[in-house]
Short mmCIF file of N, CA, C and O in Angstrom, two decimals:
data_model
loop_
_atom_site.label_atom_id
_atom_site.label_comp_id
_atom_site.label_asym_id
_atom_site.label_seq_id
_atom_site.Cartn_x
_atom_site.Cartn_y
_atom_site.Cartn_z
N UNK A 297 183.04 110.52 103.33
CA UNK A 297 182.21 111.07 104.38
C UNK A 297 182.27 110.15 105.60
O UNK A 297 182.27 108.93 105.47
N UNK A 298 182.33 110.78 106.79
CA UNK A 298 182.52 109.89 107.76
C UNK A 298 180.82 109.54 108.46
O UNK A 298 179.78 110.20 108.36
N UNK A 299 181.02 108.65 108.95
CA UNK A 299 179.64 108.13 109.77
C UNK A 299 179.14 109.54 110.96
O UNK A 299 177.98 109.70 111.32
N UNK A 300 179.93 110.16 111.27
CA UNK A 300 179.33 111.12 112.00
C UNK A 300 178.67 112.29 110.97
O UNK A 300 177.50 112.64 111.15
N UNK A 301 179.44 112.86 109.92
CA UNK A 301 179.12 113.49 109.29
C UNK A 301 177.45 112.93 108.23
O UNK A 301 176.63 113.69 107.72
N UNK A 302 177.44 111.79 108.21
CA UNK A 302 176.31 111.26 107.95
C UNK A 302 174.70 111.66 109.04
O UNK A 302 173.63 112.28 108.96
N UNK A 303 175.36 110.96 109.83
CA UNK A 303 174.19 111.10 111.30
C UNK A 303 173.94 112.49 111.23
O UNK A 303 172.74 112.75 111.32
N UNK A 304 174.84 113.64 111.07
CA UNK A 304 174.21 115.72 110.97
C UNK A 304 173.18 115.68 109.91
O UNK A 304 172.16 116.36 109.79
N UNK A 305 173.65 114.77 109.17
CA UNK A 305 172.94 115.00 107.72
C UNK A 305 171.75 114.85 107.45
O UNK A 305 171.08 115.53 106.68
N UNK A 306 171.30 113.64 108.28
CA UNK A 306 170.34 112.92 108.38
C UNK A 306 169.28 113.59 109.68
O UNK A 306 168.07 113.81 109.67
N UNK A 307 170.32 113.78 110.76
CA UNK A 307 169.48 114.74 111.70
C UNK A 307 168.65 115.85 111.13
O UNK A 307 167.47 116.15 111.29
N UNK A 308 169.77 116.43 110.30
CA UNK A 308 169.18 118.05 109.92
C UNK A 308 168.25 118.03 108.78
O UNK A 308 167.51 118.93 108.39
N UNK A 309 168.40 116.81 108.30
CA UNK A 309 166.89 116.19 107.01
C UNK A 309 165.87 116.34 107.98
O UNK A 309 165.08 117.28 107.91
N UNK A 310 165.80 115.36 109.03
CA UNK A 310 164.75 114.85 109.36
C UNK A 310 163.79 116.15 110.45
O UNK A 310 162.59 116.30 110.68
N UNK A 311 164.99 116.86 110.89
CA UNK A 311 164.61 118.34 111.24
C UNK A 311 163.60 119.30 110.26
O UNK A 311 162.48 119.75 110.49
N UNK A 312 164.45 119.40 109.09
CA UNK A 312 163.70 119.84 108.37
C UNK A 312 162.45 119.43 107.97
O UNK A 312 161.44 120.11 108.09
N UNK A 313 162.49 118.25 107.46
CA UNK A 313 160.89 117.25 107.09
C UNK A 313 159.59 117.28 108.21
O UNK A 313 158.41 117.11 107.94
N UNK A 314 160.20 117.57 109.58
CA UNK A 314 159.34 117.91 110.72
C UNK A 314 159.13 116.21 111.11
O UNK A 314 157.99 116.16 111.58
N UNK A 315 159.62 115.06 111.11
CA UNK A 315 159.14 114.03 111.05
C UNK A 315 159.69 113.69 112.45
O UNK A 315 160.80 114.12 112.77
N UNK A 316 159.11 113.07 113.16
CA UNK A 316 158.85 112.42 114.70
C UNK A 316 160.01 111.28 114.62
O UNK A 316 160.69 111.45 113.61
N UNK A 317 160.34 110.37 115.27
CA UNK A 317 161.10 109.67 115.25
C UNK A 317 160.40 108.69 114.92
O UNK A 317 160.51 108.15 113.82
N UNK A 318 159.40 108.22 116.05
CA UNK A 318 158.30 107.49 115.87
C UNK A 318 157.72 107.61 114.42
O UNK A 318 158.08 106.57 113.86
N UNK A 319 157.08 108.30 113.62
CA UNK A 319 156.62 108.52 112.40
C UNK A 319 157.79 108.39 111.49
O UNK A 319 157.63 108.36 110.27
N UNK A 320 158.82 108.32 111.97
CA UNK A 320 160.14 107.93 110.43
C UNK A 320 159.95 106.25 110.78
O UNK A 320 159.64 105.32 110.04
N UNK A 321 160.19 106.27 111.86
CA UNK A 321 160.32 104.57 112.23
C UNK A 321 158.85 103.44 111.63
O UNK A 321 158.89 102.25 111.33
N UNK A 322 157.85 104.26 111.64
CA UNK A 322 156.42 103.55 111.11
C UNK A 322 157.09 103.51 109.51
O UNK A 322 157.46 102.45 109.00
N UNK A 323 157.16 104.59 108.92
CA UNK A 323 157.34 105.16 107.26
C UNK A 323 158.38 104.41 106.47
O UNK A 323 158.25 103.85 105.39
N UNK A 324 159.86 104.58 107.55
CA UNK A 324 160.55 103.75 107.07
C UNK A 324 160.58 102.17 107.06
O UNK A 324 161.33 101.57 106.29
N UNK A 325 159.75 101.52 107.93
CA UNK A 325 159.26 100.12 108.00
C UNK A 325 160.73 99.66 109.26
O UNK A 325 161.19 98.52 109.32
N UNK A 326 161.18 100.75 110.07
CA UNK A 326 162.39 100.39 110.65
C UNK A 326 162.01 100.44 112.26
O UNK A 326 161.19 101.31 112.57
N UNK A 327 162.61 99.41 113.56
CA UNK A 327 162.05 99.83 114.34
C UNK A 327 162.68 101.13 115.20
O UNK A 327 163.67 101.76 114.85
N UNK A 328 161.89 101.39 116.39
CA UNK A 328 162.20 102.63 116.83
C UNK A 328 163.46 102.56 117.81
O UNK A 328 164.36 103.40 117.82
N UNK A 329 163.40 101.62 118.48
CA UNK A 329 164.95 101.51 119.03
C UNK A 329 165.92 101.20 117.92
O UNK A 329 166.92 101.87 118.20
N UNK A 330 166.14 100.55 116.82
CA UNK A 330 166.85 100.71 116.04
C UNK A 330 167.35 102.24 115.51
O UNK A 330 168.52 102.56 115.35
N UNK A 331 166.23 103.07 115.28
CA UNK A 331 166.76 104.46 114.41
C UNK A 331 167.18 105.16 116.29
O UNK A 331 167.98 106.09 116.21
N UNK A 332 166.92 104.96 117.18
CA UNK A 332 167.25 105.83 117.61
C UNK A 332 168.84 105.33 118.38
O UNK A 332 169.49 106.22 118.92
N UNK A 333 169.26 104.23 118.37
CA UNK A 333 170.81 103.71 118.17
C UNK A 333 171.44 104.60 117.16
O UNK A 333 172.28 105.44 117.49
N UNK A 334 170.97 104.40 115.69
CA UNK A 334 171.49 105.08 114.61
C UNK A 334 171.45 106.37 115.27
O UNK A 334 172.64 106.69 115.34
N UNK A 335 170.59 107.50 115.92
CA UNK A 335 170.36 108.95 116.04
C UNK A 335 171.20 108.98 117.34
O UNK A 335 171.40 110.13 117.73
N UNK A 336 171.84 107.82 118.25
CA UNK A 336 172.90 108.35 119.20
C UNK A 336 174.16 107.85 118.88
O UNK A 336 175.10 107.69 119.67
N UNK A 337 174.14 107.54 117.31
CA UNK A 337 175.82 107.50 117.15
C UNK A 337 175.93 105.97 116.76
O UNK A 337 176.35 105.62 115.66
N UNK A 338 175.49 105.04 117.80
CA UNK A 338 175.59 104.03 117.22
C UNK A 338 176.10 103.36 116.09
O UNK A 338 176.47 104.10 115.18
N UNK A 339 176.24 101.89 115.89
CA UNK A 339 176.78 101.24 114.74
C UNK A 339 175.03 100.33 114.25
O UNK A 339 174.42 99.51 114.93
N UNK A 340 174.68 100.84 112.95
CA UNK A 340 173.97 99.92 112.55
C UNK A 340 173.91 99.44 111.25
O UNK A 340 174.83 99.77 110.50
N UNK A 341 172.89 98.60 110.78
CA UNK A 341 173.43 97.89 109.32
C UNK A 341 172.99 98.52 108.50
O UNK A 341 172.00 99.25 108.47
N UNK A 342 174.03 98.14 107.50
CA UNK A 342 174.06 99.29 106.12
C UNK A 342 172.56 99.46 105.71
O UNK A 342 172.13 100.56 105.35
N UNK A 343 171.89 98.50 105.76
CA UNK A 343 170.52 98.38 105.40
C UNK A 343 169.52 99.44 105.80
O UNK A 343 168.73 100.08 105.11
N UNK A 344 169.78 99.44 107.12
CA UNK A 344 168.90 100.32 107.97
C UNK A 344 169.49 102.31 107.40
O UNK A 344 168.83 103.27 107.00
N UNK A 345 170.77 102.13 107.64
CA UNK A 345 170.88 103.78 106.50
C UNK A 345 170.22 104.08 105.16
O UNK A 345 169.64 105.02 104.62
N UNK A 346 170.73 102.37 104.76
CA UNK A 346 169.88 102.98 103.20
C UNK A 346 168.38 103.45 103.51
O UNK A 346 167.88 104.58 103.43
N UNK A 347 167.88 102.38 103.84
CA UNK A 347 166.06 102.88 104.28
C UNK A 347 165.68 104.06 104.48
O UNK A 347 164.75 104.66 103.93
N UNK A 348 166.59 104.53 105.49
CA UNK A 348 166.48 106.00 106.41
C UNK A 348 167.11 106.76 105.32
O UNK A 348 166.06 107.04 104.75
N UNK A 349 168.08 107.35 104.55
CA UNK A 349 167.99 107.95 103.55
C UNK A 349 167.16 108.04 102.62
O UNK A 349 166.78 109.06 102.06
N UNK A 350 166.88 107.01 102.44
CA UNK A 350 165.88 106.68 100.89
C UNK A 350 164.46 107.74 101.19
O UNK A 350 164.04 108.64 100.45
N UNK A 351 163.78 107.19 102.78
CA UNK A 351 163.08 107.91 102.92
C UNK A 351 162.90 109.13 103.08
O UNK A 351 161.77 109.60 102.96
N UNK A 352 164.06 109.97 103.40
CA UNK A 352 164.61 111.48 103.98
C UNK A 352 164.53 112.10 102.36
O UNK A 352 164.26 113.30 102.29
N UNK A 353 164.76 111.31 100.97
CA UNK A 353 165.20 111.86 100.32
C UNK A 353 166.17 111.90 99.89
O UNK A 353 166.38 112.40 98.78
N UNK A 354 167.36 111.19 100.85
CA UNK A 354 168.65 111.72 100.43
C UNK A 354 169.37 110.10 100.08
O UNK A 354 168.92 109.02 100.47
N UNK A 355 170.70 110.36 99.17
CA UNK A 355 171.21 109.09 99.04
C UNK A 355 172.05 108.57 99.79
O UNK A 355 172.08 109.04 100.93
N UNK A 356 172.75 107.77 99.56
CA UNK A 356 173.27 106.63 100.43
C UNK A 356 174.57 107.19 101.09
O UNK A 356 175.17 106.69 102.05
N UNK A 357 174.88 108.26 100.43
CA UNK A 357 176.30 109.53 101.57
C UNK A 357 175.21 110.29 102.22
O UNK A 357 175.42 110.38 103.43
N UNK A 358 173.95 110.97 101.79
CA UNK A 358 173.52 111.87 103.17
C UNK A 358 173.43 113.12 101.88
O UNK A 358 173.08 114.23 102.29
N UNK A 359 173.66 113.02 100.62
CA UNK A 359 173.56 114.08 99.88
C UNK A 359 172.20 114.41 99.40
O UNK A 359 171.50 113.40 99.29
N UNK A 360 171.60 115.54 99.09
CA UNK A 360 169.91 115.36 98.81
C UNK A 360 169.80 115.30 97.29
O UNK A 360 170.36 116.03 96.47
N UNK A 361 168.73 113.99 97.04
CA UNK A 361 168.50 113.48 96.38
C UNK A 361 166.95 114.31 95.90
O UNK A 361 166.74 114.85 94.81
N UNK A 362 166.13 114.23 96.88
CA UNK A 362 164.86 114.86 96.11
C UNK A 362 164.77 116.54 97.25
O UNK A 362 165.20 116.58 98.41
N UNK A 363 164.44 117.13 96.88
CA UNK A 363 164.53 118.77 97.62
C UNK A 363 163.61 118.56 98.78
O UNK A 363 162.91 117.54 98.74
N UNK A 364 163.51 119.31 99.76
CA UNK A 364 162.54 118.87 100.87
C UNK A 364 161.17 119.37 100.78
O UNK A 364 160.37 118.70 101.44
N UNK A 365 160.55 120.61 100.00
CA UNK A 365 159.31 120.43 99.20
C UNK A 365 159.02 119.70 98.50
O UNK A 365 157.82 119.49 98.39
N UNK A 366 159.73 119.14 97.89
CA UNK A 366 158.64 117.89 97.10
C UNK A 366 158.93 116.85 97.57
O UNK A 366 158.55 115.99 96.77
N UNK A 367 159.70 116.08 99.00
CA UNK A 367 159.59 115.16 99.75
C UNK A 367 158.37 115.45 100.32
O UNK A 367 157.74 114.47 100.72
N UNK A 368 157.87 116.53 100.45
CA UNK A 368 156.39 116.71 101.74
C UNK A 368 155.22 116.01 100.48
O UNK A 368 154.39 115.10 100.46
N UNK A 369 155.72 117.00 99.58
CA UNK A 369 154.22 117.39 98.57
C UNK A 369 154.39 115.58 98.25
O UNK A 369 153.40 114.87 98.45
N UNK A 370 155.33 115.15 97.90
CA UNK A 370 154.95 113.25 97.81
C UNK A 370 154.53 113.12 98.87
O UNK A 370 153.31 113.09 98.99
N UNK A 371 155.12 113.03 99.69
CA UNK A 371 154.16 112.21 100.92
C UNK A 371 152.73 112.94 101.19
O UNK A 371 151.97 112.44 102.01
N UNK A 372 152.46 113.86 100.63
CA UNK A 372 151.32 114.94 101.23
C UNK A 372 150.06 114.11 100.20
O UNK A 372 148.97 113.74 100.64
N UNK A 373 150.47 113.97 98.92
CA UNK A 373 149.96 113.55 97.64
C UNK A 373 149.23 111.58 97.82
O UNK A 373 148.15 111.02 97.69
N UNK A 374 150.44 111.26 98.13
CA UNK A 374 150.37 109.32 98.91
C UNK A 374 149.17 109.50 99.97
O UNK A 374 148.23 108.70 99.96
N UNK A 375 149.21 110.28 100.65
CA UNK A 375 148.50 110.24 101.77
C UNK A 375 146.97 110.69 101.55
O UNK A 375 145.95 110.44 102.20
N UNK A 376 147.14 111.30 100.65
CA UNK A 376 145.89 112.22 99.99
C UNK A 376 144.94 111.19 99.38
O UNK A 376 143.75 111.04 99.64
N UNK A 377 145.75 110.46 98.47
CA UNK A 377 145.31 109.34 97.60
C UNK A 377 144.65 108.30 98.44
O UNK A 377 143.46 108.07 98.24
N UNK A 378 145.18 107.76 99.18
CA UNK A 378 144.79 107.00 100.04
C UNK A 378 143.44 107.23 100.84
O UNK A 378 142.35 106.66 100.82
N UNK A 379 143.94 108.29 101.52
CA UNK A 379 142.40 108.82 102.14
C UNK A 379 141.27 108.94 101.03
O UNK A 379 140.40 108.08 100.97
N UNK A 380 141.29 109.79 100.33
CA UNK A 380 140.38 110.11 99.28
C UNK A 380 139.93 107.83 98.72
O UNK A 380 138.79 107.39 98.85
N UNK A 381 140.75 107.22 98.35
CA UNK A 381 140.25 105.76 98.13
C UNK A 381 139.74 105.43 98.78
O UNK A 381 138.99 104.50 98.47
N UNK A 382 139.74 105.97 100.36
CA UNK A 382 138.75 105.05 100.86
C UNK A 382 137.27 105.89 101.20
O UNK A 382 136.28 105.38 101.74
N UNK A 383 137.41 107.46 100.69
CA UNK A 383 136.09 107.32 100.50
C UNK A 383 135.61 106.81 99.09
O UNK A 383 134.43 106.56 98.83
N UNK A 384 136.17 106.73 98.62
CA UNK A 384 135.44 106.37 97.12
C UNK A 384 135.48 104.50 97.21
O UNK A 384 134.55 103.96 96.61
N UNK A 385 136.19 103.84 97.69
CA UNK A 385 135.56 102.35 97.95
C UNK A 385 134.13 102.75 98.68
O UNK A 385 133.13 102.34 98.09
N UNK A 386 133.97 103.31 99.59
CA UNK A 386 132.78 102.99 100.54
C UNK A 386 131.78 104.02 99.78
O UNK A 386 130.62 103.84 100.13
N UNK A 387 131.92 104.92 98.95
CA UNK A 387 131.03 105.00 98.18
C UNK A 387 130.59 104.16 96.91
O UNK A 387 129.54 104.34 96.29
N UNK A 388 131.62 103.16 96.59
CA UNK A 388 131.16 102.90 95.56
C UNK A 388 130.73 101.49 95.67
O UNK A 388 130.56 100.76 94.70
N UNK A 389 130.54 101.10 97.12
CA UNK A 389 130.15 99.77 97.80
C UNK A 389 128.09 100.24 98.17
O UNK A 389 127.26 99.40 98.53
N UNK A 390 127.90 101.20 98.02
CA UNK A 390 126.43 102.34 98.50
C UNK A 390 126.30 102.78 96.79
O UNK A 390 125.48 103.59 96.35
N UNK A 391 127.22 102.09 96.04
CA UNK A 391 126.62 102.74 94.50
C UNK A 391 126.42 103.86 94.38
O UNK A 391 125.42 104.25 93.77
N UNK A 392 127.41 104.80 94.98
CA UNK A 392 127.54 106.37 95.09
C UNK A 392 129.03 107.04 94.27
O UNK A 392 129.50 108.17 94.18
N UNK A 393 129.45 105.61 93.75
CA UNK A 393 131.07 106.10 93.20
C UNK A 393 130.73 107.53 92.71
O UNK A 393 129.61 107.97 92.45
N UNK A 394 132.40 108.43 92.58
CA UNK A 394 132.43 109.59 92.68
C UNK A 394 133.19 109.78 91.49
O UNK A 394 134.14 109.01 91.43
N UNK A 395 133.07 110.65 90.43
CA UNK A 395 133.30 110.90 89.31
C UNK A 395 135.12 111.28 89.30
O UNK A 395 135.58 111.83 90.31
N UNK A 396 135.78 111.04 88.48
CA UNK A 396 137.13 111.19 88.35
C UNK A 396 137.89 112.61 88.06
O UNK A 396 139.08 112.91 88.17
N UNK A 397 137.02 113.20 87.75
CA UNK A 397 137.26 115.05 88.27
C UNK A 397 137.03 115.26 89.27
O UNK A 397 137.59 116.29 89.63
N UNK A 398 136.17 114.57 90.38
CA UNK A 398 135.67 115.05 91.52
C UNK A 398 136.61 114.34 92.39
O UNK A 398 136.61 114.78 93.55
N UNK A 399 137.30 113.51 92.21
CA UNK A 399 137.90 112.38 92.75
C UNK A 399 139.55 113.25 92.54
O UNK A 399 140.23 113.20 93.57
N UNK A 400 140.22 114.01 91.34
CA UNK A 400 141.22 114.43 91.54
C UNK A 400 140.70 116.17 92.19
O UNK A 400 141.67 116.89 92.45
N UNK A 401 140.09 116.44 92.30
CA UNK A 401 139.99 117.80 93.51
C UNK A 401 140.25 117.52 94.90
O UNK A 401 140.96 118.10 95.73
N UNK A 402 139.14 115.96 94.98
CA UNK A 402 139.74 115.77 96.51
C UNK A 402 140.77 115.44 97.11
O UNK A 402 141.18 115.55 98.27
N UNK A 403 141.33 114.82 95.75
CA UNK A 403 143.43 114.64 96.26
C UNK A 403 143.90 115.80 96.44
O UNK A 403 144.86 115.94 97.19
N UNK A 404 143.17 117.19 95.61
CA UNK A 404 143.99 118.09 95.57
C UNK A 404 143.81 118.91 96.97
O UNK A 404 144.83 119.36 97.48
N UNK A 405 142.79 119.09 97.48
CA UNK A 405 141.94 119.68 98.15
C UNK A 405 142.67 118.84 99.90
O UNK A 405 142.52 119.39 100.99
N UNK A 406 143.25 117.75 99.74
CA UNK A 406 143.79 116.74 100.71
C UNK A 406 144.63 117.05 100.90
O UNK A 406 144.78 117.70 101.94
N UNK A 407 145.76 116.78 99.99
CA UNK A 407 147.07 117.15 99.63
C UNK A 407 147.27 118.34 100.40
O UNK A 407 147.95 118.31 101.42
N UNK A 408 146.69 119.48 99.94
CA UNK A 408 146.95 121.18 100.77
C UNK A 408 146.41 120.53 102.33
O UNK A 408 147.38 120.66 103.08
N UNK A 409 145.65 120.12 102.83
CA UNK A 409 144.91 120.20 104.53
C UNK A 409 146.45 119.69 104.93
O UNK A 409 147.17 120.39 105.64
N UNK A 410 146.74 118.76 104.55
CA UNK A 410 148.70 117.94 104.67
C UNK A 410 149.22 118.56 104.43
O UNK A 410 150.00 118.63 105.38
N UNK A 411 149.58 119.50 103.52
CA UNK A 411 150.78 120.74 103.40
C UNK A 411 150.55 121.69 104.00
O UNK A 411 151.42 122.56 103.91
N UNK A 412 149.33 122.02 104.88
CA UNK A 412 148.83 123.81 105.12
C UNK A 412 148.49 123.74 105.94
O UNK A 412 148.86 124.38 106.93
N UNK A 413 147.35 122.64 105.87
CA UNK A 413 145.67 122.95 106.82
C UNK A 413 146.01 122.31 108.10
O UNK A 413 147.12 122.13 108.59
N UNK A 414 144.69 121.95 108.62
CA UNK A 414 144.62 121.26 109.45
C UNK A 414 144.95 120.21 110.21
O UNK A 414 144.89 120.07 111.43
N UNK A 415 145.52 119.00 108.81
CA UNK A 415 145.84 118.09 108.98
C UNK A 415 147.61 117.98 109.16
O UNK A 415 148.24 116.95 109.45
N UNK A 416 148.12 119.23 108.93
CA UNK A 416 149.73 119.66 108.83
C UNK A 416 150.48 118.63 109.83
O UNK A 416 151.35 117.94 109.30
N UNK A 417 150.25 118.47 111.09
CA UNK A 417 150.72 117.77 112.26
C UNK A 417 150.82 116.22 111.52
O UNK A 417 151.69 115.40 111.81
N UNK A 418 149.77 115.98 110.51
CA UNK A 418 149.75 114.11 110.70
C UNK A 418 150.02 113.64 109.38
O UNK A 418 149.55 112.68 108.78
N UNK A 419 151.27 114.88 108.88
CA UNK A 419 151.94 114.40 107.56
C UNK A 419 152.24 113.16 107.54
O UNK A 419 151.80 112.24 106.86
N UNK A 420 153.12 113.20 108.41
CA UNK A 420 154.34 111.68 108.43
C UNK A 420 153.30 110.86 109.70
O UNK A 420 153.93 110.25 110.56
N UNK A 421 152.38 110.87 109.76
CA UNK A 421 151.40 109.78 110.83
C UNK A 421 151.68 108.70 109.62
O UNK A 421 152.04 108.89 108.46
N UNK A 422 151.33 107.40 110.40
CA UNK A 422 150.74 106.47 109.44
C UNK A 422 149.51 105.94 109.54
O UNK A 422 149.10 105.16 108.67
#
């Protein structure tokens, strides 16, 4: 596979995933003038592809590795978790902790506002 044929690959991932440049560059831990060298062709280090695949989903040629629904629904799920922990630290700092059935609804209930709802736009935020 050639390096150009990589860069379509990766374009048309990151097309699909709906992800900002800015929001791959937070996610992937890469900076933003770096990916966007890589996104005009540029030469960059092997390192920085792997990252940027890894995160897209796809492996180290640009082939897909995890399908692009369940790249969202993970990240939709991570993000869910997170939010939902920090209400349950600050409830459980007020001795209000929240029961562990009630605690996996609100991942679930999170998860969809990130795949559907409201929150759809600030999938890939960090």
């Amino acid at each position: 596979m050639t390096r150009l044929e990589l860069l379509h690959k990766v374009k048309d991932r990151r097309k699909q995933a709906g992800i900002t440049l800015e929001n791959l560059a937070e996610v992937s831990h890469l900076g933003y003038k770096t990916l966007s060298r890589f996104f005009a062709g540029h030469d960059v280090k092997l390192s920085t592809v792997e990252k940027l695949t890894q995160v897209l989903g796809l492996d180290f040629a640009g082939n897909e590795i995890i399908d692009i629904k369940t790249l969202r629904e993970k990240r939709a799920e991570e993000k869910a978790k997170y939010i939902v922990s920090l209400v349950q630290d600050t409830s459980a700092l007020e001795m209000q902790g929240l029961e562990s059935n009630i605690i996996k609804d609100l991942i679930e209930e999170t998860k969809e506002q990130f795949l559907t709802g409201q929150y759809k736009k600030n999938l890939w935020a960090n």
